[in-house]
Coordinates of N, CA and C in Angstrom, one line a residue:
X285 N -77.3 124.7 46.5 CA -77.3 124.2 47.9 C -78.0 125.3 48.8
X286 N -77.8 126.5 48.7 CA -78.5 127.7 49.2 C -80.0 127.6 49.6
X287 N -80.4 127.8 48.2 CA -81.6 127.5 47.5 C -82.7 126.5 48.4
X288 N -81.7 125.3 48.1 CA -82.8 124.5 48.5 C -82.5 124.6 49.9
X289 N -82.1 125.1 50.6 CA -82.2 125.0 52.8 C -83.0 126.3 52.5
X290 N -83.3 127.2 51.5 CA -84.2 128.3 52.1 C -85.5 127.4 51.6
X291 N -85.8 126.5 50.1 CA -86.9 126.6 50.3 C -87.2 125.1 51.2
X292 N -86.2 124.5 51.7 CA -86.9 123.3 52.6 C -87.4 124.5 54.3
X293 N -86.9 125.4 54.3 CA -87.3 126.6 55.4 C -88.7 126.7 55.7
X294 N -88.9 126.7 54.1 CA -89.9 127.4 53.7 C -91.4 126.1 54.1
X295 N -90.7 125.6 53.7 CA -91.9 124.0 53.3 C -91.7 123.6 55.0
X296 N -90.7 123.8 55.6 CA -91.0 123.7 57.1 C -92.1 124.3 57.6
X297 N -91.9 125.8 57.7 CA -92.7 126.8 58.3 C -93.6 126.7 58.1
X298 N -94.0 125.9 56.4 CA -95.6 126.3 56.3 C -96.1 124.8 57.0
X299 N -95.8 124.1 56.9 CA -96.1 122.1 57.7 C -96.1 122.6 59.6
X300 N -95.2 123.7 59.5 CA -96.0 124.3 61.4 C -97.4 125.1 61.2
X301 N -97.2 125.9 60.0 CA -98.1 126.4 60.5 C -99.9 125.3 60.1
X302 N -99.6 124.5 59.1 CA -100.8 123.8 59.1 C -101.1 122.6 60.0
X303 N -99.5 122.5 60.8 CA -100.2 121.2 61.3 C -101.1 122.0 62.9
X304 N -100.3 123.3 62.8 CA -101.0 123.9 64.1 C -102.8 124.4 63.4
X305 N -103.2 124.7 62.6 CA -104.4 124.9 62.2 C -105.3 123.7 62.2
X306 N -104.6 122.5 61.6 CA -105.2 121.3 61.9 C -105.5 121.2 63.2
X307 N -105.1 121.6 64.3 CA -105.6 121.3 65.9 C -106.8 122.2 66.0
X308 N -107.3 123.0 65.4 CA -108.1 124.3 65.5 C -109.2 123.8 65.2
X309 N -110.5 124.5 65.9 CA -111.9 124.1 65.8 C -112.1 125.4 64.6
X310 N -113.0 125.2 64.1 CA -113.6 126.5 63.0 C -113.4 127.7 63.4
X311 N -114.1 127.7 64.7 CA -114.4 129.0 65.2 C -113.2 129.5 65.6
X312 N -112.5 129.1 66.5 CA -111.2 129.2 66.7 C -110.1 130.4 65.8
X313 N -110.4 130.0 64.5 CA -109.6 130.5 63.4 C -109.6 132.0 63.0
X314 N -111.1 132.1 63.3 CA -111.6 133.9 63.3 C -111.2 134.6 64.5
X315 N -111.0 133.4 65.9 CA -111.3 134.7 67.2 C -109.9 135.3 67.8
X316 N -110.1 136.6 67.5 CA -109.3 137.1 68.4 C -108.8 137.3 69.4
X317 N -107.8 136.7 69.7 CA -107.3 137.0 71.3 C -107.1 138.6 72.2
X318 N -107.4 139.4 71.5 CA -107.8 140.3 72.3 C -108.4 141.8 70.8
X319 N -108.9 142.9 71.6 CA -109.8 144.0 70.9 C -109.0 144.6 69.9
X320 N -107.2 144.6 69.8 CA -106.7 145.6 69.2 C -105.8 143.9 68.5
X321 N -105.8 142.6 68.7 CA -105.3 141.7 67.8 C -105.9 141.1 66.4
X322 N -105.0 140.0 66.4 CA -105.0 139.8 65.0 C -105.5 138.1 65.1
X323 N -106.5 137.9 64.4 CA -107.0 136.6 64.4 C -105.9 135.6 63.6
X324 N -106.2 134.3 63.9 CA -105.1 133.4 63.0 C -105.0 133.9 61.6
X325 N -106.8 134.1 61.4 CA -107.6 133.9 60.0 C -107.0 135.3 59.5
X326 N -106.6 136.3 60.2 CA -106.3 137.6 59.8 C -104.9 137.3 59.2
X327 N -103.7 136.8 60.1 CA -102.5 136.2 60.1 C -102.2 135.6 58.8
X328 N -102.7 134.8 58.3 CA -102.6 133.6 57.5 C -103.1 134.7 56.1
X329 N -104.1 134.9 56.2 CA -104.8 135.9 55.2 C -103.4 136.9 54.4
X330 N -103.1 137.4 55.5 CA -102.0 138.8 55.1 C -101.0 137.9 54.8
X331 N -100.4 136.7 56.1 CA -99.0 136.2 54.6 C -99.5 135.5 53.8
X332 N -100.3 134.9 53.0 CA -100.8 134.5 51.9 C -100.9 135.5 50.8
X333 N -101.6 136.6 51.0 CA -101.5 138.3 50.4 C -99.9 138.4 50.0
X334 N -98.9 138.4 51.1 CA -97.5 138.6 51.0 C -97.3 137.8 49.7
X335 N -97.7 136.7 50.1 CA -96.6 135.7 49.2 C -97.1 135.7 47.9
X336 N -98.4 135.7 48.0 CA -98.8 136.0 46.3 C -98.3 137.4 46.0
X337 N -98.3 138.5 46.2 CA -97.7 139.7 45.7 C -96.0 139.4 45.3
X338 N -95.3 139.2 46.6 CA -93.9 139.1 46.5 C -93.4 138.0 45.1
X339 N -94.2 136.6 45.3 CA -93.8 135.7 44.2 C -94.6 135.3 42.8
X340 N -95.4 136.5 42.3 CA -96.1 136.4 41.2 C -95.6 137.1 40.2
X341 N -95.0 136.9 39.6 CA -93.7 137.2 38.3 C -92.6 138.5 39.1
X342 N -92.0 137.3 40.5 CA -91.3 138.0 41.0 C -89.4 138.6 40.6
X343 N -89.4 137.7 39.3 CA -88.0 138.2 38.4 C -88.0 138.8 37.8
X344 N -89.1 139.5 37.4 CA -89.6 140.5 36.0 C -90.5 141.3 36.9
X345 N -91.5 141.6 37.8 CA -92.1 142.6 38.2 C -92.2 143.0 39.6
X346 N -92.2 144.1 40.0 CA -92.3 144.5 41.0 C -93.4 143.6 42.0
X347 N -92.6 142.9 43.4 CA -93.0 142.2 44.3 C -94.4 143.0 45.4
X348 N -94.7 144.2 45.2 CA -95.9 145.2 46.2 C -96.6 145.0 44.7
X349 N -97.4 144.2 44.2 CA -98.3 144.2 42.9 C -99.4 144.9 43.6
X350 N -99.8 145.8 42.2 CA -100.9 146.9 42.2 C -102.4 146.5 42.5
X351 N -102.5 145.0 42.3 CA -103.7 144.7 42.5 C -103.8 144.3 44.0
X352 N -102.8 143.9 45.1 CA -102.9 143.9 46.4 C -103.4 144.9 47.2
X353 N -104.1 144.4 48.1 CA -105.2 145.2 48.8 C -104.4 145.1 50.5
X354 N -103.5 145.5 50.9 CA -102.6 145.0 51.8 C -103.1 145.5 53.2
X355 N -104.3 146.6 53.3 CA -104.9 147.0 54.3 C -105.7 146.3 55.0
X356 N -106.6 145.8 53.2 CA -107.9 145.0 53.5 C -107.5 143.1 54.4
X357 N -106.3 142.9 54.0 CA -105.8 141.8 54.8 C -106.0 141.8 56.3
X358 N -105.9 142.6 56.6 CA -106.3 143.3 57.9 C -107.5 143.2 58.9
X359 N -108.2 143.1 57.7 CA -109.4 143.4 57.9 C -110.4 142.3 59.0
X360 N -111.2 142.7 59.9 CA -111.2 141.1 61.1 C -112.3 140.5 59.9
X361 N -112.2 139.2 59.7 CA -113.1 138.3 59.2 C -113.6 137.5 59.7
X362 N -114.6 136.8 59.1 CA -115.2 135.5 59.4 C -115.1 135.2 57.8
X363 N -114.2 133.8 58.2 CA -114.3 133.2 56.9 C -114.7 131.6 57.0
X364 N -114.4 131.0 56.5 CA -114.6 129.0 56.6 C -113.1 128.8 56.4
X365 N -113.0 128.0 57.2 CA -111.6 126.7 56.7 C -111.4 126.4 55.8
X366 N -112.0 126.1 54.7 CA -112.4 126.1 53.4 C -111.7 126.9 52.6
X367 N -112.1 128.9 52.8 CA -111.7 129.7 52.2 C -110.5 130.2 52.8
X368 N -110.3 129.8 54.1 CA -109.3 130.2 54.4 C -107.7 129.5 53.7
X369 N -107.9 128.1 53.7 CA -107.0 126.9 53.5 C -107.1 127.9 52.3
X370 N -108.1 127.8 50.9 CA -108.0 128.2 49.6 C -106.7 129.4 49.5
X371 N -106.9 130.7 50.4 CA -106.3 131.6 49.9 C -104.8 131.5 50.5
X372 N -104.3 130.5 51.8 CA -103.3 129.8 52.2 C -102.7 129.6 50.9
X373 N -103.0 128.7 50.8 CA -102.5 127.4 49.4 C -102.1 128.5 47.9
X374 N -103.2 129.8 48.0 CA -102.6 130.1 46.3 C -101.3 131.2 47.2
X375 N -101.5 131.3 48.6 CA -100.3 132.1 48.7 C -99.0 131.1 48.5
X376 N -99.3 130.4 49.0 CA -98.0 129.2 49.3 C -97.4 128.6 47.6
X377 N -98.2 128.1 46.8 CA -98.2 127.7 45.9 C -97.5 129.1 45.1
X378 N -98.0 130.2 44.7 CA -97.3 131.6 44.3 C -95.5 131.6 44.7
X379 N -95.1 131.4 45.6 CA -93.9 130.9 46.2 C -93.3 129.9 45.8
X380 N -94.0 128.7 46.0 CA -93.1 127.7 45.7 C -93.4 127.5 43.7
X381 N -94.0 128.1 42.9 CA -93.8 128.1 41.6 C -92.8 128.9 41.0
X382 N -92.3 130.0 42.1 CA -91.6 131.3 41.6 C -90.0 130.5 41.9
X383 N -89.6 129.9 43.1 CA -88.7 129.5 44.1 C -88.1 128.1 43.5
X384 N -89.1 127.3 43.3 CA -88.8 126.1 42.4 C -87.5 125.4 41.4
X385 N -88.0 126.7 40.6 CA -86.8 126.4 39.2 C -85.7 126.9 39.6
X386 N -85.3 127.5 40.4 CA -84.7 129.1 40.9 C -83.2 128.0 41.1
X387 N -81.9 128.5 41.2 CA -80.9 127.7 41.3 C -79.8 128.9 41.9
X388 N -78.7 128.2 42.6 CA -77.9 129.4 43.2 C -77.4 130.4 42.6
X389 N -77.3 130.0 41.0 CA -76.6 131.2 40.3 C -77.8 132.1 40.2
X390 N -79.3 132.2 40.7 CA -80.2 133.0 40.9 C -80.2 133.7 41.6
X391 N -79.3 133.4 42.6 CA -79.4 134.3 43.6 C -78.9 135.7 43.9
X392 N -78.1 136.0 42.6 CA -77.5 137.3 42.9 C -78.4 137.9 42.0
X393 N -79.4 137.4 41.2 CA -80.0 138.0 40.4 C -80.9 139.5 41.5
X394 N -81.6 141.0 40.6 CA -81.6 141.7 41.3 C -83.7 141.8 40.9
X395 N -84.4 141.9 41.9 CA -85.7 141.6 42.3 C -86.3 143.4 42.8
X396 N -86.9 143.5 42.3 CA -87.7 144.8 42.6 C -88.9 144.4 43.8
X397 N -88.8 145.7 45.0 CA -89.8 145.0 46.3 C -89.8 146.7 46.5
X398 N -91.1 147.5 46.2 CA -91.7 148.9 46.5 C -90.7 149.7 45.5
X399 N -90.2 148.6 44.2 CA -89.5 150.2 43.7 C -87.9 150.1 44.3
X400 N -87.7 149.4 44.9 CA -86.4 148.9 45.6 C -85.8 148.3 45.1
X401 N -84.2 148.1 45.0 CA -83.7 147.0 44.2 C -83.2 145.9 45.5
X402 N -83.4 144.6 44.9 CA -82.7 143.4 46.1 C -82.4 142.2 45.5
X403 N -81.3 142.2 45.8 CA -80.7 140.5 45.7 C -81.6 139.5 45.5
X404 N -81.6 138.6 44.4 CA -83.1 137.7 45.4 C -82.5 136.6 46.9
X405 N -81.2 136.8 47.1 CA -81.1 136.0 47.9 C -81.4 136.6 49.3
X406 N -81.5 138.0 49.6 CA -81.6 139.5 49.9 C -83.2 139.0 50.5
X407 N -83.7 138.9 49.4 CA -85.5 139.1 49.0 C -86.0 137.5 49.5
X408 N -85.5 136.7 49.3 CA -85.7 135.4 50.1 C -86.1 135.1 51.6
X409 N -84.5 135.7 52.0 CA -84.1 135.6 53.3 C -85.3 137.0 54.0
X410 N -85.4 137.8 53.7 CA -86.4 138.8 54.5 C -87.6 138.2 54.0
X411 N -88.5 137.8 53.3 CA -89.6 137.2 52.7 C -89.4 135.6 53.5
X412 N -88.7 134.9 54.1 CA -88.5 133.6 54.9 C -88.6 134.4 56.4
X413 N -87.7 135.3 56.8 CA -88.0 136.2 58.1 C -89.5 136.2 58.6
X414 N -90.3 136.9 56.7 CA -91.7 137.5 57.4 C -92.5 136.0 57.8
X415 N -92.4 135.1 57.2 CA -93.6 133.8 57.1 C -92.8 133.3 58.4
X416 N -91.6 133.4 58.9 CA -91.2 132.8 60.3 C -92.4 133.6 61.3
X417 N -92.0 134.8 61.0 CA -92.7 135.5 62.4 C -94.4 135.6 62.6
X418 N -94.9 135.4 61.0 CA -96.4 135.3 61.1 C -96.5 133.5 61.6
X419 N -95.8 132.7 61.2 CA -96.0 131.3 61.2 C -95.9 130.8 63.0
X420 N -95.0 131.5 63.7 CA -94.7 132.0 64.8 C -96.2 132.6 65.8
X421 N -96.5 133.2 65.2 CA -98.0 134.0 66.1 C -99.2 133.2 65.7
X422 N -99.3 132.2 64.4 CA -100.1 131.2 64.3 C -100.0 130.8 65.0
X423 N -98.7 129.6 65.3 CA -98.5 128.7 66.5 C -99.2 129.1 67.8
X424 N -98.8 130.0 68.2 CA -98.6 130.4 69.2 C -99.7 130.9 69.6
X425 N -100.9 131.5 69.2 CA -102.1 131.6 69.1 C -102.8 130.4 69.3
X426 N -102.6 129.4 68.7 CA -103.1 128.2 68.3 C -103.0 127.3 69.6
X427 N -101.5 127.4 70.2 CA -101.4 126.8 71.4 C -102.1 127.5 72.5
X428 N -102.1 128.8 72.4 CA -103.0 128.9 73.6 C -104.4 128.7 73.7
X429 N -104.5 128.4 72.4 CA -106.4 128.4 72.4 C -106.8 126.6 72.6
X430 N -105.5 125.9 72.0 CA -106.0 124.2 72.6 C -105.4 124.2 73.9
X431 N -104.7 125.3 74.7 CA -104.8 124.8 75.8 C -104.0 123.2 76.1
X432 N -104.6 122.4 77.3 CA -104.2 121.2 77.7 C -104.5 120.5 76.4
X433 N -105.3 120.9 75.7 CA -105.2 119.9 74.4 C -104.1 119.9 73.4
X434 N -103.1 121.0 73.5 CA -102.6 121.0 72.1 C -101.7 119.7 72.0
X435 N -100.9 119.5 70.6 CA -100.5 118.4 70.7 C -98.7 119.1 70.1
X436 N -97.7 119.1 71.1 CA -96.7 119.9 70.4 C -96.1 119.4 69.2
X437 N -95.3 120.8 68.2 CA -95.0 120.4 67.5 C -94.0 119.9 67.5
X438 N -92.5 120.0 68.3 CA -91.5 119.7 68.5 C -91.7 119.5 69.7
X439 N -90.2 119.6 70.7 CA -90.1 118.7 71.6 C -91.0 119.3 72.6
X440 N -91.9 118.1 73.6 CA -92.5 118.6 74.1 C -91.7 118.8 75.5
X441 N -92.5 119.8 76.6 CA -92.1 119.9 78.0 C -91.3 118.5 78.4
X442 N -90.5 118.6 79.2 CA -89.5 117.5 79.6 C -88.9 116.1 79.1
X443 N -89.0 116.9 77.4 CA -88.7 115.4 76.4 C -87.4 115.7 76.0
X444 N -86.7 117.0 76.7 CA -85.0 117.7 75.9 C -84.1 116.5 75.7
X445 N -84.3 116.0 77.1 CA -83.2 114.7 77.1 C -83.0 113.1 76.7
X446 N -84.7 112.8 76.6 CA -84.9 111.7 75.5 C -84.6 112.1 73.9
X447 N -85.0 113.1 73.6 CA -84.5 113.6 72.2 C -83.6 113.6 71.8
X448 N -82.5 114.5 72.8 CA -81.1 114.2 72.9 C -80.5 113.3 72.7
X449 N -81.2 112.1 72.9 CA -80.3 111.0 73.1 C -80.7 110.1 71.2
X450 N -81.4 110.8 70.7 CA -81.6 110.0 69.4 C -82.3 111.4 69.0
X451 N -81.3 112.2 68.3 CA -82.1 113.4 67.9 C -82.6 113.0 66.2
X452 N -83.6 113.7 65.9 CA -84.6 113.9 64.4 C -85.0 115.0 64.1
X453 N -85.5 114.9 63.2 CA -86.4 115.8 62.6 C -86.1 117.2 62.9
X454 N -84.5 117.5 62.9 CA -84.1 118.7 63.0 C -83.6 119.5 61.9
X455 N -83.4 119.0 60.3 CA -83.4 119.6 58.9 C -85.1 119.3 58.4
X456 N -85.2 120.4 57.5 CA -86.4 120.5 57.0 C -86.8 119.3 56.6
X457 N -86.7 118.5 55.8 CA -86.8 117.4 55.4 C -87.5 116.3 56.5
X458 N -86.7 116.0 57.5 CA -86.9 115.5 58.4 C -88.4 115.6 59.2
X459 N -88.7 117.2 59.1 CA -89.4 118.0 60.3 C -91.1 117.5 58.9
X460 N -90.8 117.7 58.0 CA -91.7 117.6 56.7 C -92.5 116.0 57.2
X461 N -91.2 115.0 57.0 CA -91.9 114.1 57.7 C -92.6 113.5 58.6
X462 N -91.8 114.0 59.5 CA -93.2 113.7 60.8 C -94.3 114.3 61.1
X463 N -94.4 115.6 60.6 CA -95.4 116.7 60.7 C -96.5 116.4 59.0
X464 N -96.0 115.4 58.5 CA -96.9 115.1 56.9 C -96.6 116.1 56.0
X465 N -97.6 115.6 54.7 CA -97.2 116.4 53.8 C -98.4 117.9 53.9
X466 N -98.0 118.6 53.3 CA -98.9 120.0 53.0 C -100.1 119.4 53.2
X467 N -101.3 120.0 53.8 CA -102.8 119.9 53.8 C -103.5 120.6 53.4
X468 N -102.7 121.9 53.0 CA -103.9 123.1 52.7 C -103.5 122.8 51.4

């Protein structure tokens, strides 16, 4: 039961963050909102990076894998939607292959993260933390750049108390629904 509310979390966060990229023009994706920030395309890039490192033979080997380049994620790009979505998806996908089989008596199992020992239920919940708070600066990025265009993802300005009155799409499941399925 654990298990699956972290990874329906999970399959939430990522359906915010693509349904907010779906609002996004191309250009959009690369530009930074200011000289010392971080583009969507930067954002998306580094937790994708995360999630493939953290969840690529994350019960047997150390989650900071040697072949990660964790600076170069950083790095300001111009990429396509295309390549961007691509390297989304193998991050997301890395996760949900690792997370999948996974059952609650997994969870006390112990996961290596820099050489560190952690619970994986430990290793979950801070790895669900980090994709909230980058999936969080997508949004949020995203809404400021469509402006009067955006289209919210949850409740919008002055809808608290129609909602209230017939609430939804407040477990993952639910939120999956209305927002569709994965796109990247």
């Amino acid at each position: 039961m654990t298990i699956d509310s972290i990874r329906g979390e999970y399959r939430r966060y990522r359906a915010l963050a693509e349904s907010a990229l779906a609002q996004l023009d191309d250009a959009d994706l690369t530009r930074a909102p200011g000289p010392n920030a971080n583009s969507i395309a930067v954002v998306a890039w580094h937790l994708a990076g995360n999630l493939r490192s953290r969840f690529t033979d994350c019960l047997t080997a150390d989650g900071e894998k040697p072949w990660r380049a964790r600076e170069e994620e950083f790095a300001r790009r111009e990429v396509s939607r295309a390549d961007l979505l691509e390297q989304w998806s193998r991050g997301w996908e890395a996760l949900f292959d690792a997370i999948d089989p996974l059952t609650d008596q997994d969870l006390e199992r112990t996961v290596t993260i820099r050489g560190q020992p952690w619970s994986v239920v430990e290793a979950l919940h801070r790895s669900l933390a980090h994709a909230a708070y980058h999936v969080g600066q997508i949004v949020y990025q995203a809404k400021t750049l469509r402006g009067e265009r955006w289209s919210y993802l949850s409740i919008p300005p002055g809808g608290s108390d129609a909602y209230n009155q017939a609430p939804s799409f407040d477990r993952p499941d639910q939120q999956r629904e209305r927002l569709g399925p994965s796109t990247a």
